[in-house]
Amino acid sequence: MLKDKLMDDLKAAMKAKDAVKKSTVTMLRAAIKQIEVDQRVELSDAEVVDIVVKQIKQKRAAIDDFKKAERPDMVEQTEAEISVLEAYLPEQLSSDEVVAIIDKAIAEIGATSMKDMGKVMGAIKGELAGKADNKFVADTVKAKLTQ
């Protein structure tokens, strides 16, 4: 399970005195635990991956803020945290594979305009969950439907 891997990685980071990995894994475990306590459930690996994706998204937004505030030290630290988090995502699909999945979904649905974007996104959501950047997927679907 992914949560077991997180615990093992936390122990390894502590032994190796890897401060960035230790703090990032601790933060991720805290986010997972918070949701488990709030909802009184045991999260599956897929739900843990969703949390990792959300954390990465938040950190990318923070990088933009740090760049505006001219804080290269914080940008560098946040990028290091993102690289630690990305290790817990499933293998990412190439852009060609993503485009092929999108084309297949558009053909199956018979989508022809932007009105069909929600249907296409719904059809591919499960197949691409955690395996591709959602912004890239949405932009690609939008481009295909506006051609």
Coordinates of N, CA and C in Angstrom, one line a residue:
M1 N 0.8 -1.2 0.0 CA 0.0 0.0 0.0 C 0.9 1.2 0.0
L2 N 0.3 2.3 -0.6 CA 1.1 3.5 -0.7 C 1.4 4.2 0.7
K3 N 0.4 4.0 1.6 CA 0.7 4.6 3.0 C 1.8 3.9 3.7
D4 N 2.0 2.6 3.4 CA 3.1 1.8 4.0 C 4.4 2.3 3.4
K5 N 4.4 2.6 2.1 CA 5.6 3.1 1.4 C 6.0 4.5 2.0
L6 N 5.0 5.3 2.2 CA 5.2 6.6 2.8 C 5.9 6.5 4.2
M7 N 5.5 5.6 5.0 CA 6.1 5.4 6.3 C 7.5 4.9 6.2
D8 N 7.7 3.9 5.3 CA 9.1 3.4 5.1 C 10.0 4.5 4.5
D9 N 9.5 5.3 3.6 CA 10.3 6.4 3.1 C 10.6 7.5 4.2
L10 N 9.6 7.7 5.1 CA 9.9 8.7 6.2 C 11.0 8.2 7.1
K11 N 11.0 6.9 7.4 CA 12.0 6.3 8.2 C 13.4 6.4 7.5
A12 N 13.4 6.1 6.2 CA 14.7 6.2 5.4 C 15.2 7.6 5.4
A13 N 14.3 8.6 5.2 CA 14.7 10.0 5.1 C 15.2 10.5 6.5
M14 N 14.6 10.0 7.6 CA 15.1 10.3 8.9 C 16.5 9.8 9.1
K15 N 16.8 8.5 8.7 CA 18.1 7.9 8.9 C 19.1 8.6 8.0
A16 N 18.7 9.0 6.8 CA 19.6 9.7 5.8 C 19.7 11.2 6.1
K17 N 19.0 11.6 7.1 CA 19.0 13.1 7.4 C 18.6 13.9 6.2
D18 N 17.7 13.4 5.4 CA 17.2 14.2 4.2 C 16.0 15.0 4.7
A19 N 16.3 16.3 5.0 CA 15.3 17.2 5.6 C 14.1 17.5 4.7
V20 N 14.4 17.7 3.4 CA 13.3 18.0 2.4 C 12.4 16.8 2.3
K21 N 12.9 15.6 2.1 CA 12.0 14.4 1.9 C 11.3 14.2 3.2
K22 N 11.9 14.3 4.4 CA 11.3 14.0 5.7 C 10.1 15.0 5.9
S23 N 10.3 16.3 5.6 CA 9.3 17.2 5.9 C 8.1 17.1 4.8
T24 N 8.5 16.7 3.6 CA 7.4 16.6 2.6 C 6.6 15.3 2.9
V25 N 7.2 14.2 3.2 CA 6.5 13.0 3.5 C 5.7 13.2 4.8
T26 N 6.2 13.9 5.7 CA 5.4 14.1 7.0 C 4.2 15.0 6.7
M27 N 4.4 16.0 5.8 CA 3.2 16.8 5.4 C 2.2 16.0 4.7
L28 N 2.6 15.2 3.8 CA 1.7 14.3 3.0 C 1.0 13.4 3.9
R29 N 1.7 12.7 4.9 CA 1.0 11.8 5.8 C 0.0 12.5 6.7
A30 N 0.3 13.8 7.1 CA -0.6 14.5 7.9 C -1.9 14.9 7.1
A31 N -1.7 15.2 5.8 CA -2.9 15.5 5.0 C -3.8 14.2 4.8
I32 N -3.1 13.1 4.7 CA -3.9 11.8 4.5 C -4.6 11.5 5.8
K33 N -3.9 11.6 7.0 CA -4.5 11.4 8.3 C -5.6 12.3 8.6
Q34 N -5.5 13.6 8.2 CA -6.5 14.5 8.4 C -7.8 14.1 7.8
I35 N -7.7 13.7 6.5 CA -8.9 13.3 5.8 C -9.5 12.0 6.4
E36 N -8.6 11.1 6.7 CA -9.1 9.8 7.3 C -9.8 10.1 8.6
V37 N -9.3 11.0 9.5 CA -10.0 11.3 10.7 C -11.3 12.0 10.5
D38 N -11.3 13.0 9.6 CA -12.5 13.8 9.3 C -13.6 13.0 8.8
Q39 N -13.3 12.1 7.9 CA -14.3 11.3 7.2 C -14.5 9.9 7.8
R40 N -13.6 9.6 8.8 CA -13.7 8.3 9.5 C -13.7 7.1 8.5
V41 N -12.7 7.2 7.6 CA -12.5 6.1 6.6 C -11.0 5.8 6.5
E42 N -10.8 4.7 5.8 CA -9.4 4.2 5.5 C -9.3 4.5 4.0
L43 N -8.3 5.4 3.6 CA -8.2 5.8 2.2 C -7.5 4.7 1.4
S44 N -8.0 4.6 0.2 CA -7.4 3.6 -0.8 C -6.2 4.3 -1.4
D45 N -5.4 3.5 -2.1 CA -4.2 4.1 -2.8 C -4.7 5.1 -3.9
A46 N -5.8 4.9 -4.5 CA -6.3 5.9 -5.5 C -6.6 7.2 -4.8
E47 N -7.2 7.1 -3.7 CA -7.5 8.4 -2.9 C -6.3 9.1 -2.4
V48 N -5.3 8.3 -2.1 CA -4.0 8.8 -1.6 C -3.3 9.5 -2.8
V49 N -3.4 8.9 -4.0 CA -2.8 9.6 -5.2 C -3.6 10.9 -5.5
D50 N -4.9 10.9 -5.3 CA -5.6 12.2 -5.4 C -5.1 13.3 -4.5
I51 N -4.7 12.9 -3.3 CA -4.2 13.8 -2.3 C -2.8 14.3 -2.8
V52 N -2.0 13.4 -3.3 CA -0.7 13.8 -3.8 C -0.8 14.8 -4.9
V53 N -1.8 14.5 -5.9 CA -2.0 15.4 -7.0 C -2.4 16.8 -6.5
K54 N -3.3 16.9 -5.5 CA -3.7 18.2 -4.9 C -2.5 18.9 -4.3
Q55 N -1.7 18.2 -3.6 CA -0.5 18.8 -2.9 C 0.4 19.4 -4.0
I56 N 0.6 18.6 -5.1 CA 1.5 19.1 -6.1 C 0.9 20.4 -6.7
K57 N -0.4 20.4 -7.0 CA -1.1 21.5 -7.5 C -0.9 22.8 -6.6
Q58 N -1.1 22.6 -5.3 CA -0.9 23.7 -4.4 C 0.5 24.2 -4.4
K59 N 1.5 23.3 -4.5 CA 2.9 23.7 -4.5 C 3.2 24.4 -5.8
R60 N 2.6 24.0 -6.9 CA 2.9 24.8 -8.1 C 2.3 26.2 -8.1
A61 N 1.2 26.3 -7.4 CA 0.6 27.7 -7.3 C 1.5 28.5 -6.3
A62 N 2.0 27.9 -5.3 CA 2.9 28.6 -4.4 C 4.2 29.0 -5.1
I63 N 4.7 28.2 -6.0 CA 5.9 28.6 -6.8 C 5.6 29.9 -7.5
D64 N 4.5 30.0 -8.2 CA 4.1 31.3 -8.9 C 4.2 32.5 -7.9
D65 N 3.6 32.3 -6.7 CA 3.6 33.4 -5.7 C 5.0 33.7 -5.3
F66 N 5.9 32.7 -5.1 CA 7.2 32.9 -4.7 C 8.0 33.7 -5.8
K67 N 7.7 33.3 -7.0 CA 8.4 34.0 -8.1 C 8.0 35.5 -8.2
K68 N 6.7 35.8 -7.9 CA 6.3 37.2 -7.9 C 6.9 37.9 -6.8
A69 N 7.1 37.2 -5.6 CA 7.7 37.9 -4.5 C 9.2 37.8 -4.5
E70 N 9.8 37.3 -5.6 CA 11.2 37.3 -5.8 C 11.9 36.5 -4.7
R71 N 11.5 35.3 -4.4 CA 12.0 34.4 -3.4 C 12.6 33.1 -4.0
P72 N 13.7 33.2 -4.7 CA 14.3 32.1 -5.4 C 14.6 30.9 -4.4
D73 N 14.9 31.2 -3.1 CA 15.1 30.2 -2.2 C 13.9 29.3 -1.9
M74 N 12.7 30.0 -1.8 CA 11.5 29.2 -1.6 C 11.1 28.5 -2.9
V75 N 11.3 29.1 -4.0 CA 11.0 28.4 -5.3 C 11.8 27.1 -5.4
E76 N 13.1 27.2 -5.1 CA 13.9 26.0 -5.1 C 13.5 24.9 -4.1
Q77 N 13.1 25.3 -2.9 CA 12.7 24.4 -1.9 C 11.3 23.7 -2.3
T78 N 10.4 24.5 -2.9 CA 9.1 24.0 -3.3 C 9.3 23.0 -4.4
E79 N 10.2 23.4 -5.4 CA 10.4 22.4 -6.5 C 11.0 21.1 -6.0
A80 N 11.8 21.1 -5.0 CA 12.4 19.9 -4.4 C 11.2 19.1 -3.8
E81 N 10.3 19.8 -3.1 CA 9.2 19.1 -2.5 C 8.3 18.4 -3.6
I82 N 8.1 19.1 -4.7 CA 7.3 18.6 -5.8 C 7.9 17.3 -6.3
S83 N 9.3 17.4 -6.5 CA 9.9 16.2 -7.0 C 9.8 15.0 -6.1
V84 N 9.8 15.2 -4.7 CA 9.5 14.1 -3.8 C 8.1 13.6 -3.9
L85 N 7.1 14.5 -4.0 CA 5.7 14.1 -4.2 C 5.5 13.3 -5.5
E86 N 6.1 13.7 -6.6 CA 5.9 13.1 -7.9 C 6.3 11.6 -7.8
A87 N 7.2 11.3 -6.9 CA 7.6 9.9 -6.8 C 6.5 8.9 -6.4
Y88 N 5.4 9.5 -5.8 CA 4.3 8.7 -5.3 C 3.1 8.7 -6.3
L89 N 3.3 9.3 -7.5 CA 2.3 9.2 -8.5 C 2.5 8.0 -9.4
P90 N 1.5 7.5 -10.0 CA 1.7 6.4 -10.9 C 2.5 6.9 -12.1
E91 N 3.1 6.0 -12.9 CA 3.9 6.4 -14.0 C 3.0 7.3 -15.0
Q92 N 3.5 8.4 -15.3 CA 2.8 9.4 -16.2 C 2.8 8.9 -17.6
L93 N 1.7 9.1 -18.3 CA 1.5 8.8 -19.7 C 2.2 9.9 -20.5
S94 N 2.7 9.5 -21.7 CA 3.3 10.5 -22.6 C 2.2 11.3 -23.2
S95 N 2.5 12.5 -23.8 CA 1.5 13.3 -24.4 C 0.9 12.6 -25.5
D96 N 1.6 11.8 -26.3 CA 1.0 11.1 -27.4 C 0.0 10.1 -26.9
E97 N 0.2 9.4 -25.8 CA -0.7 8.4 -25.2 C -2.0 9.2 -24.8
V98 N -1.8 10.3 -24.1 CA -2.9 11.1 -23.7 C -3.8 11.5 -24.8
V99 N -3.2 12.1 -25.9 CA -3.9 12.5 -27.1 C -4.7 11.3 -27.7
A100 N -4.1 10.1 -27.7 CA -4.7 9.0 -28.3 C -6.0 8.6 -27.5
I101 N -5.9 8.7 -26.2 CA -7.0 8.4 -25.3 C -8.1 9.4 -25.5
I102 N -7.7 10.7 -25.7 CA -8.7 11.8 -25.9 C -9.4 11.6 -27.3
D103 N -8.6 11.3 -28.3 CA -9.2 11.1 -29.6 C -10.2 9.9 -29.6
K104 N -9.8 8.8 -28.9 CA -10.7 7.7 -28.8 C -12.0 8.1 -28.2
A105 N -11.9 8.8 -27.1 CA -13.1 9.2 -26.3 C -14.0 10.1 -27.2
I106 N -13.4 11.1 -27.9 CA -14.2 12.0 -28.7 C -14.9 11.2 -29.8
A107 N -14.2 10.2 -30.4 CA -14.8 9.4 -31.4 C -16.0 8.6 -30.9
E108 N -15.8 8.0 -29.7 CA -16.8 7.1 -29.1 C -18.1 7.9 -28.7
I109 N -17.9 9.1 -28.2 CA -19.0 10.0 -27.8 C -19.6 10.7 -29.0
G110 N -18.8 10.9 -30.0 CA -19.3 11.7 -31.2 C -19.3 13.2 -30.9
A111 N -18.3 13.6 -30.0 CA -18.2 15.0 -29.6 C -17.8 15.9 -30.8
T112 N -18.5 17.0 -31.0 CA -18.2 17.9 -32.1 C -18.0 19.3 -31.7
S113 N -18.4 19.7 -30.5 CA -18.3 21.1 -30.0 C -17.9 21.2 -28.6
M114 N -17.7 22.4 -28.1 CA -17.4 22.6 -26.7 C -18.5 22.2 -25.8
K115 N -19.7 22.1 -26.3 CA -20.8 21.6 -25.4 C -20.6 20.2 -24.9
D116 N -19.8 19.5 -25.7 CA -19.5 18.1 -25.4 C -18.2 17.9 -24.5
M117 N -17.6 19.0 -24.1 CA -16.4 18.9 -23.3 C -16.6 18.1 -22.0
G118 N -17.6 18.4 -21.3 CA -17.9 17.7 -20.0 C -18.1 16.2 -20.2
K119 N -18.7 15.8 -21.3 CA -18.9 14.4 -21.6 C -17.6 13.7 -21.8
V120 N -16.7 14.4 -22.6 CA -15.4 13.8 -23.0 C -14.5 13.7 -21.7
M121 N -14.5 14.8 -20.9 CA -13.7 14.8 -19.7 C -14.2 13.7 -18.7
G122 N -15.5 13.5 -18.6 CA -16.1 12.5 -17.8 C -15.7 11.1 -18.2
A123 N -15.6 10.9 -19.5 CA -15.3 9.6 -20.1 C -13.8 9.2 -19.9
I124 N -12.9 10.2 -19.9 CA -11.5 9.9 -19.8 C -11.0 10.1 -18.3
K125 N -11.8 10.7 -17.5 CA -11.3 11.0 -16.1 C -10.7 9.8 -15.4
G126 N -11.5 8.7 -15.4 CA -11.0 7.5 -14.7 C -9.7 6.9 -15.3
E127 N -9.6 6.9 -16.6 CA -8.5 6.3 -17.3 C -7.2 7.1 -17.1
L128 N -7.4 8.4 -17.0 CA -6.2 9.3 -16.9 C -5.9 9.8 -15.4
A129 N -6.7 9.4 -14.5 CA -6.6 9.8 -13.1 C -5.2 9.6 -12.6
G130 N -4.5 10.7 -12.2 CA -3.2 10.6 -11.7 C -2.1 10.3 -12.6
K131 N -2.4 10.0 -13.9 CA -1.5 9.6 -14.9 C -1.1 10.7 -15.9
A132 N -1.8 11.8 -15.8 CA -1.6 12.9 -16.7 C -2.0 14.2 -16.0
D133 N -1.3 15.3 -16.4 CA -1.6 16.6 -15.8 C -3.0 17.0 -16.3
N134 N -3.9 17.3 -15.4 CA -5.3 17.7 -15.7 C -5.4 18.9 -16.6
K135 N -4.5 19.9 -16.4 CA -4.5 21.1 -17.2 C -4.2 20.8 -18.6
F136 N -3.2 19.9 -18.8 CA -2.8 19.5 -20.2 C -4.0 18.8 -20.9
V137 N -4.6 17.9 -20.1 CA -5.8 17.1 -20.6 C -6.9 18.0 -21.1
A138 N -7.3 19.0 -20.2 CA -8.4 19.9 -20.5 C -8.0 20.8 -21.7
D139 N -6.8 21.3 -21.7 CA -6.4 22.1 -22.8 C -6.4 21.4 -24.2
T140 N -6.0 20.1 -24.1 CA -6.0 19.3 -25.3 C -7.4 19.0 -25.8
V141 N -8.3 18.6 -24.9 CA -9.7 18.4 -25.2 C -10.3 19.6 -25.8
K142 N -10.0 20.8 -25.2 CA -10.6 22.0 -25.7 C -10.1 22.3 -27.1
A143 N -8.8 22.1 -27.3 CA -8.2 22.4 -28.7 C -8.8 21.5 -29.7
K144 N -9.0 20.2 -29.3 CA -9.6 19.2 -30.3 C -11.1 19.6 -30.6
L145 N -11.8 20.1 -29.6 CA -13.2 20.4 -29.9 C -13.5 21.7 -30.6
T146 N -12.5 22.6 -30.6 CA -12.6 23.9 -31.2 C -12.0 23.9 -32.6
Q147 N -11.5 22.8 -33.1 CA -10.9 22.7 -34.4 C -12.0 22.8 -35.5

